[in-house]
PDB file of C-alpha atoms and ligand atoms in Angstrom:
ATOM      1  CA  UNK A  44     110.829 123.570 107.927  1.00  0.00           C
ATOM      2  CA  UNK A  45     108.576 122.065 110.289  1.00  0.00           C
ATOM      3  CA  UNK A  46     108.941 118.812 108.356  1.00  0.00           C
ATOM      4  CA  UNK A  47     105.302 118.837 107.099  1.00  0.00           C
ATOM      5  CA  UNK A  48     103.911 116.390 104.044  1.00  0.00           C
ATOM      6  CA  UNK A  49     102.748 118.834 101.737  1.00  0.00           C
ATOM      7  CA  UNK A  50     100.358 116.880  99.592  1.00  0.00           C
ATOM      8  CA  UNK A  51      98.527 119.238  96.713  1.00  0.00           C
ATOM      9  CA  UNK A  52      95.034 117.754  95.846  1.00  0.00           C
ATOM     10  CA  UNK A  53      95.011 117.250  92.342  1.00  0.00           C
ATOM     11  CA  UNK A  54      91.215 117.541  91.701  1.00  0.00           C
ATOM     12  CA  UNK A  55      91.856 121.069  92.252  1.00  0.00           C
ATOM     13  CA  UNK A  56      94.967 121.731  89.579  1.00  0.00           C
ATOM     14  CA  UNK A  57      94.543 122.757  86.141  1.00  0.00           C
ATOM     15  CA  UNK A  58      93.489 120.500  84.143  1.00  0.00           C
ATOM     16  CA  UNK A  59      94.099 121.988  80.562  1.00  0.00           C
ATOM     17  CA  UNK A  60      97.687 122.040  81.887  1.00  0.00           C
ATOM     18  CA  UNK A  61      98.420 118.883  83.835  1.00  0.00           C
ATOM     19  CA  UNK A  62     102.004 117.957  83.100  1.00  0.00           C
ATOM     20  CA  UNK A  63     103.284 121.519  83.849  1.00  0.00           C
ATOM     21  CA  UNK A  64     101.054 122.013  87.211  1.00  0.00           C
ATOM     22  CA  UNK A  65     102.445 118.423  88.550  1.00  0.00           C
ATOM     23  CA  UNK A  66     105.808 119.363  87.425  1.00  0.00           C
ATOM     24  CA  UNK A  67     105.933 123.021  88.973  1.00  0.00           C
ATOM     25  CA  UNK A  68     104.603 121.176  91.972  1.00  0.00           C
ATOM     26  CA  UNK A  69     106.857 119.138  91.847  1.00  0.00           C
ATOM     27  CA  UNK A  70     109.777 121.440  91.615  1.00  0.00           C
ATOM     28  CA  UNK A  71     108.027 123.734  94.271  1.00  0.00           C
ATOM     29  CA  UNK A  72     108.734 121.154  97.162  1.00  0.00           C
ATOM     30  CA  UNK A  73     105.276 118.856  96.884  1.00  0.00           C
ATOM     31  CA  UNK A  74     105.733 115.538  98.743  1.00  0.00           C
ATOM     32  CA  UNK A  75     102.595 113.192  97.787  1.00  0.00           C
ATOM     33  CA  UNK A  76     100.108 114.124  94.958  1.00  0.00           C
ATOM     34  CA  UNK A  77      96.743 113.349  96.143  1.00  0.00           C
ATOM     35  CA  UNK A  78      94.586 111.825  93.675  1.00  0.00           C
ATOM     36  CA  UNK A  79      90.517 112.161  94.851  1.00  0.00           C
ATOM     37  CA  UNK A  80      88.695 109.352  93.033  1.00  0.00           C
ATOM     38  CA  UNK A  81      84.711 109.370  93.619  1.00  0.00           C
ATOM     39  CA  UNK A  82      81.802 106.969  92.626  1.00  0.00           C
ATOM     40  CA  UNK A  83      79.074 109.425  93.130  1.00  0.00           C
ATOM     41  CA  UNK A  84      77.486 106.998  95.747  1.00  0.00           C
ATOM     42  CA  UNK A  85      79.711 107.013  98.680  1.00  0.00           C
ATOM     43  CA  UNK A  86      80.234 111.054  97.969  1.00  0.00           C
ATOM     44  CA  UNK A  87      77.891 113.021  95.932  1.00  0.00           C
ATOM     45  CA  UNK A  88      80.629 113.561  93.281  1.00  0.00           C
ATOM     46  CA  UNK A  89      82.725 112.499  90.764  1.00  0.00           C
ATOM     47  CA  UNK A  90      86.279 113.312  91.328  1.00  0.00           C
ATOM     48  CA  UNK A  91      89.590 112.152  88.988  1.00  0.00           C
ATOM     49  CA  UNK A  92      89.621 109.369  86.583  1.00  0.00           C
ATOM     50  CA  UNK A  93      92.182 106.685  85.622  1.00  0.00           C
ATOM     51  CA  UNK A  94      93.275 108.539  83.206  1.00  0.00           C
ATOM     52  CA  UNK A  95      93.912 110.890  85.267  1.00  0.00           C
ATOM     53  CA  UNK A  96      96.277 108.764  87.753  1.00  0.00           C
ATOM     54  CA  UNK A  97      98.334 107.168  84.446  1.00  0.00           C
ATOM     55  CA  UNK A  98      98.231 110.769  82.823  1.00  0.00           C
ATOM     56  CA  UNK A  99     100.202 112.109  86.645  1.00  0.00           C
ATOM     57  CA  UNK A 100     101.769 108.479  87.330  1.00  0.00           C
ATOM     58  CA  UNK A 101     103.714 109.391  84.016  1.00  0.00           C
ATOM     59  CA  UNK A 102     104.496 112.608  84.588  1.00  0.00           C
ATOM     60  CA  UNK A 103     106.498 112.477  88.279  1.00  0.00           C
ATOM     61  CA  UNK A 104     108.089 109.700  89.740  1.00  0.00           C
ATOM     62  CA  UNK A 105     106.969 111.382  93.512  1.00  0.00           C
ATOM     63  CA  UNK A 106     104.828 109.498  95.621  1.00  0.00           C
ATOM     64  CA  UNK A 107     101.478 109.543  94.280  1.00  0.00           C
ATOM     65  CA  UNK A 108      98.308 108.792  96.875  1.00  0.00           C
ATOM     66  CA  UNK A 109      94.818 108.306  95.661  1.00  0.00           C
ATOM     67  CA  UNK A 110      91.825 108.997  98.464  1.00  0.00           C
ATOM     68  CA  UNK A 111      89.118 106.348  97.436  1.00  0.00           C
ATOM     69  CA  UNK A 112      86.157 107.874  98.350  1.00  0.00           C
ATOM     70  CA  UNK A 113      83.984 105.022  96.734  1.00  0.00           C
ATOM     71  CA  UNK A 114      82.104 101.482  98.114  1.00  0.00           C
ATOM     72  CA  UNK A 115      83.584  98.783  98.409  1.00  0.00           C
ATOM     73  CA  UNK A 116      86.941 100.180  97.851  1.00  0.00           C
ATOM     74  CA  UNK A 117      88.462  96.679  98.834  1.00  0.00           C
ATOM     75  CA  UNK A 118      87.370  95.608  95.070  1.00  0.00           C
ATOM     76  CA  UNK A 119      89.626  98.349  93.479  1.00  0.00           C
ATOM     77  CA  UNK A 120      92.935  98.434  95.238  1.00  0.00           C
ATOM     78  CA  UNK A 121      94.471  95.987  92.791  1.00  0.00           C
ATOM     79  CA  UNK A 122      93.300  98.324  89.721  1.00  0.00           C
ATOM     80  CA  UNK A 123      95.071 101.770  91.734  1.00  0.00           C
ATOM     81  CA  UNK A 124      98.392  99.225  92.452  1.00  0.00           C
ATOM     82  CA  UNK A 125      98.662  98.550  89.115  1.00  0.00           C
ATOM     83  CA  UNK A 126      97.928 102.168  87.898  1.00  0.00           C
ATOM     84  CA  UNK A 127     100.846 103.226  90.701  1.00  0.00           C
ATOM     85  CA  UNK A 128      99.337 104.821  93.615  1.00  0.00           C
ATOM     86  CA  UNK A 129     101.871 104.174  96.124  1.00  0.00           C
ATOM     87  CA  UNK A 130      99.474 105.027  98.812  1.00  0.00           C
ATOM     88  CA  UNK A 131      96.148 103.719  98.619  1.00  0.00           C
ATOM     89  CA  UNK A 132      93.480 105.481 101.154  1.00  0.00           C
ATOM     90  CA  UNK A 133      89.956 104.113 101.474  1.00  0.00           C
ATOM     91  CA  UNK A 134      87.399 104.871 103.789  1.00  0.00           C
ATOM     92  CA  UNK A 135      86.282 102.002 106.328  1.00  0.00           C
ATOM     93  CA  UNK A 136      82.742 103.589 106.033  1.00  0.00           C
ATOM     94  CA  UNK A 137      82.549 102.282 102.984  1.00  0.00           C
ATOM     95  CA  UNK A 138      83.757  98.751 103.647  1.00  0.00           C
ATOM     96  CA  UNK A 139      82.693  95.703 105.185  1.00  0.00           C
ATOM     97  CA  UNK A 140      85.439  94.175 105.458  1.00  0.00           C
ATOM     98  CA  UNK A 141      88.261  97.479 106.029  1.00  0.00           C
ATOM     99  CA  UNK A 142      90.660  94.910 107.903  1.00  0.00           C
ATOM    100  CA  UNK A 143      91.025  92.377 104.719  1.00  0.00           C
ATOM    101  CA  UNK A 144      91.183  96.201 102.535  1.00  0.00           C
ATOM    102  CA  UNK A 145      94.266  96.525 104.699  1.00  0.00           C
ATOM    103  CA  UNK A 146      95.599  93.167 103.780  1.00  0.00           C
ATOM    104  CA  UNK A 147      95.252  93.492 100.007  1.00  0.00           C
ATOM    105  CA  UNK A 148      96.536  96.613 100.134  1.00  0.00           C
ATOM    106  CA  UNK A 149      99.362  95.570 101.874  1.00  0.00           C
ATOM    107  CA  UNK A 150     100.113  92.495  99.354  1.00  0.00           C
ATOM    108  CA  UNK A 151     100.209  94.707  96.215  1.00  0.00           C
ATOM    109  CA  UNK A 152     103.194  96.022  98.517  1.00  0.00           C
ATOM    110  CA  UNK A 153     101.390  99.785  98.782  1.00  0.00           C
ATOM    111  CA  UNK A 154     101.396 101.886 101.760  1.00  0.00           C
ATOM    112  CA  UNK A 155      98.169 101.883 103.279  1.00  0.00           C
ATOM    113  CA  UNK A 156      95.571 105.016 104.326  1.00  0.00           C
ATOM    114  CA  UNK A 157      92.846 105.010 106.856  1.00  0.00           C
ATOM    115  CA  UNK A 158      90.406 108.064 105.774  1.00  0.00           C
ATOM    116  CA  UNK A 159      87.821 108.954 108.307  1.00  0.00           C
ATOM    117  CA  UNK A 160      85.208 111.334 107.793  1.00  0.00           C
ATOM    118  CA  UNK A 161      83.796 113.769 110.021  1.00  0.00           C
ATOM    119  CA  UNK A 162      81.361 111.956 112.015  1.00  0.00           C
ATOM    120  CA  UNK A 163      83.729 108.921 112.426  1.00  0.00           C
ATOM    121  CA  UNK A 164      84.692 108.061 115.797  1.00  0.00           C
ATOM    122  CA  UNK A 165      87.964 107.028 116.403  1.00  0.00           C
ATOM    123  CA  UNK A 166      86.818 104.265 118.541  1.00  0.00           C
ATOM    124  CA  UNK A 167      85.373 102.226 115.322  1.00  0.00           C
ATOM    125  CA  UNK A 168      88.554 101.927 113.639  1.00  0.00           C
ATOM    126  CA  UNK A 169      90.766 100.979 116.691  1.00  0.00           C
ATOM    127  CA  UNK A 170      91.357  97.755 115.617  1.00  0.00           C
ATOM    128  CA  UNK A 171      92.697  99.090 112.257  1.00  0.00           C
ATOM    129  CA  UNK A 172      95.357 102.046 114.087  1.00  0.00           C
ATOM    130  CA  UNK A 173      97.979  99.428 114.735  1.00  0.00           C
ATOM    131  CA  UNK A 174      97.743  98.138 110.724  1.00  0.00           C
ATOM    132  CA  UNK A 175      97.927 101.537 108.857  1.00  0.00           C
ATOM    133  CA  UNK A 176     100.559 103.733 107.694  1.00  0.00           C
ATOM    134  CA  UNK A 177      98.559 106.621 107.430  1.00  0.00           C
ATOM    135  CA  UNK A 178      95.182 108.210 109.141  1.00  0.00           C
ATOM    136  CA  UNK A 179      93.780 110.837 107.181  1.00  0.00           C
ATOM    137  CA  UNK A 180      91.047 113.432 108.859  1.00  0.00           C
ATOM    138  CA  UNK A 181      88.470 114.644 106.815  1.00  0.00           C
ATOM    139  CA  UNK A 182      88.069 118.111 108.126  1.00  0.00           C
ATOM    140  CA  UNK A 183      84.906 118.566 105.435  1.00  0.00           C
ATOM    141  CA  UNK A 184      81.955 116.451 104.242  1.00  0.00           C
ATOM    142  CA  UNK A 185      84.082 114.256 101.789  1.00  0.00           C
ATOM    143  CA  UNK A 186      83.425 114.856  97.824  1.00  0.00           C
ATOM    144  CA  UNK A 187      83.684 118.237  96.714  1.00  0.00           C
ATOM    145  CA  UNK A 188      86.688 121.066  97.217  1.00  0.00           C
ATOM    146  CA  UNK A 189      85.837 124.462  98.368  1.00  0.00           C
ATOM    147  CA  UNK A 190      83.896 123.729 101.508  1.00  0.00           C
ATOM    148  CA  UNK A 191      84.809 125.118 104.987  1.00  0.00           C
ATOM    149  CA  UNK A 192      86.983 123.640 107.793  1.00  0.00           C
ATOM    150  CA  UNK A 193      84.428 121.684 110.704  1.00  0.00           C
ATOM    151  CA  UNK A 194      86.045 122.646 114.125  1.00  0.00           C
ATOM    152  CA  UNK A 195      85.205 119.908 115.866  1.00  0.00           C
ATOM    153  CA  UNK A 196      86.994 117.773 114.057  1.00  0.00           C
ATOM    154  CA  UNK A 197      89.748 119.266 116.092  1.00  0.00           C
ATOM    155  CA  UNK A 198      89.413 117.042 119.378  1.00  0.00           C
ATOM    156  CA  UNK A 199      89.812 113.701 117.078  1.00  0.00           C
ATOM    157  CA  UNK A 200      92.620 114.984 115.216  1.00  0.00           C
ATOM    158  CA  UNK A 201      94.332 115.255 118.757  1.00  0.00           C
ATOM    159  CA  UNK A 202      92.980 111.988 119.813  1.00  0.00           C
ATOM    160  CA  UNK A 203      94.966 110.310 116.832  1.00  0.00           C
ATOM    161  CA  UNK A 204      97.927 112.656 117.335  1.00  0.00           C
ATOM    162  CA  UNK A 205      98.212 111.520 120.506  1.00  0.00           C
ATOM    163  CA  UNK A 206      98.484 107.891 119.895  1.00  0.00           C
ATOM    164  CA  UNK A 207     100.426 108.262 116.467  1.00  0.00           C
ATOM    165  CA  UNK A 208     103.863 107.048 118.233  1.00  0.00           C
ATOM    166  CA  UNK A 209     102.531 103.950 119.964  1.00  0.00           C
ATOM    167  CA  UNK A 210     100.831 102.523 117.118  1.00  0.00           C
ATOM    168  CA  UNK A 211     102.645 103.694 114.022  1.00  0.00           C
ATOM    169  CA  UNK A 212     101.093 105.572 111.703  1.00  0.00           C
ATOM    170  CA  UNK A 213     101.101 109.458 110.256  1.00  0.00           C
ATOM    171  CA  UNK A 214      98.156 112.150 110.839  1.00  0.00           C
ATOM    172  CA  UNK A 215      97.213 113.728 107.400  1.00  0.00           C
ATOM    173  CA  UNK A 216      94.076 116.484 107.210  1.00  0.00           C
ATOM    174  CA  UNK A 217      92.221 116.880 104.144  1.00  0.00           C
ATOM    175  CA  UNK A 218      89.580 119.497 103.235  1.00  0.00           C
ATOM    176  CA  UNK A 219      89.749 123.401 103.825  1.00  0.00           C
ATOM    177  CA  UNK A 220      93.474 123.615 105.156  1.00  0.00           C
ATOM    178  CA  UNK A 221      94.121 127.080 105.065  1.00  0.00           C
ATOM    179  CA  UNK A 222      97.883 128.480 106.175  1.00  0.00           C
ATOM    180  CA  UNK A 223      96.748 129.244 109.327  1.00  0.00           C
ATOM    181  CA  UNK A 224      95.387 125.690 110.105  1.00  0.00           C
ATOM    182  CA  UNK A 225      98.500 124.280 108.762  1.00  0.00           C
ATOM    183  CA  UNK A 226     100.549 126.700 110.878  1.00  0.00           C
ATOM    184  CA  UNK A 227      97.772 125.260 114.517  1.00  0.00           C
ATOM    185  CA  UNK A 228      97.679 121.605 113.521  1.00  0.00           C
ATOM    186  CA  UNK A 229     101.507 121.418 112.255  1.00  0.00           C
ATOM    187  CA  UNK A 230     102.256 122.669 115.617  1.00  0.00           C
ATOM    188  CA  UNK A 231      99.662 119.710 117.560  1.00  0.00           C
ATOM    189  CA  UNK A 232     101.494 117.440 116.009  1.00  0.00           C
ATOM    190  CA  UNK A 233      99.664 117.031 112.612  1.00  0.00           C
ATOM    191  CA  UNK A 234     102.177 115.590 110.042  1.00  0.00           C
ATOM    192  CA  UNK A 235     100.796 116.027 106.501  1.00  0.00           C
ATOM    193  CA  UNK A 236      98.225 118.594 104.843  1.00  0.00           C
ATOM    194  CA  UNK A 237      96.318 117.324 101.713  1.00  0.00           C
ATOM    195  CA  UNK A 238      96.613 121.455 100.318  1.00  0.00           C
ATOM    196  CA  UNK A 239      93.136 121.946  97.498  1.00  0.00           C
ATOM    197  CA  UNK A 240      91.676 125.953  97.118  1.00  0.00           C
ATOM    198  CA  UNK A 241      92.236 127.279 101.238  1.00  0.00           C
ATOM    199  CA  UNK A 242      96.360 127.190 100.737  1.00  0.00           C
ATOM    200  CA  UNK A 243      97.863 125.965  97.124  1.00  0.00           C
ATOM    201  CA  UNK A 244      95.395 126.506  94.113  1.00  0.00           C
ATOM    202  CA  UNK A 245      94.139 129.407  92.627  1.00  0.00           C
ATOM    203  CA  UNK A 246      96.772 132.011  94.533  1.00  0.00           C
ATOM    204  CA  UNK A 247      98.749 134.610  93.051  1.00  0.00           C
ATOM    205  CA  UNK A 248     101.629 133.554  94.704  1.00  0.00           C
ATOM    206  CA  UNK A 249     103.650 130.933  92.442  1.00  0.00           C
ATOM    207  CA  UNK A 250     103.282 127.218  94.255  1.00  0.00           C
ATOM    208  CA  UNK A 251     107.237 127.508  95.201  1.00  0.00           C
ATOM    209  CA  UNK A 252     106.498 130.678  97.668  1.00  0.00           C
ATOM    210  CA  UNK A 253     103.690 128.454  98.771  1.00  0.00           C
ATOM    211  CA  UNK A 254     104.899 125.555  99.791  1.00  0.00           C
ATOM    212  CA  UNK A 255     108.237 126.704 101.313  1.00  0.00           C
ATOM    213  CA  UNK A 256     105.740 128.392 103.702  1.00  0.00           C
ATOM    214  CA  UNK A 257     104.133 125.834 104.671  1.00  0.00           C
ATOM    215  CA  UNK A 258     106.858 122.971 104.723  1.00  0.00           C
TER     216      UNK A 258
HETATM  217  C1  DX5 B  24      87.504 117.215  99.538  1.00  0.00           C
HETATM  218  C2  DX5 B  24      88.645 116.181  99.149  1.00  0.00           C
HETATM  219  C3  DX5 B  24      89.713 117.100  99.453  1.00  0.00           C
HETATM  220  C4  DX5 B  24      89.997 118.827  98.470  1.00  0.00           C
HETATM  221  C5  DX5 B  24      90.325 119.807  99.214  1.00  0.00           C
HETATM  222  O1  DX5 B  24      86.500 115.867  99.273  1.00  0.00           O
HETATM  223  O2  DX5 B  24      89.044 114.994  99.757  1.00  0.00           O
HETATM  224  O3  DX5 B  24      91.111 116.756  98.714  1.00  0.00           O
HETATM  225  O4  DX5 B  24      89.985 118.656  96.804  1.00  0.00           O
HETATM  226  O5  DX5 B  24      90.509 120.739  98.549  1.00  0.00           O
HETATM  227  P1  DX5 B  24      90.150 122.406  99.500  1.00  0.00           P
HETATM  228  O6  DX5 B  24      91.397 122.871 100.369  1.00  0.00           O
HETATM  229  O7  DX5 B  24      89.706 122.810  98.434  1.00  0.00           O
HETATM  230  O8  DX5 B  24      89.016 121.787 100.611  1.00  0.00           O
HETATM  231 ZN1   ZN B  25      91.097 113.972  99.377  1.00  0.00          ZN
END
């Protein structure tokens, strides 16, 4: 056990059996349910809807995060807080006032995460790092599951891991995370892994076997 946080990316789940999926992932040891919200503008795709958030909230007492891949995320903090998200990730790239959005999430008693696109440098969010609970590094360009890992992001991951203890956040990764990448990145200090089609969904092994291997 490495103490890895396992976050199933629920946009990859079997939606014809969502409640059953949530229950089996919960029983299998999943830590945080990861819900991708997209607006077709900040990312060229549409992820999960508000009904999906409601359904998953109603099916589990486990932590739920929403990954807001949307423009002007600050305008939607209350909406997702009321829907029962425990952690709200937003992209500073999509927000003219990211520090204000951090405040809004705090005022709604939720945990705060920032998600950084592959092309976003750590230096551009330096002022935010001490204010947040999670920094999620996108290891693919956001919007779609089943993509290929972008190795140039590894440098940024190492940089964020180096200052996480001092600044008080956990480092998460999201996108094309394979079993090999979990082992490698866990070794260097990454705390949590969003898992979609590369390591969890659509495999022949049951969720319990996979998640016990990754934790
Ligand atoms: C991509 C999403 C990820 C994605 C992960 O924009 O944020 O959560 O669904 O799925 P895989 O592991 O298939 O890349
Ligand atoms: Zn995501």
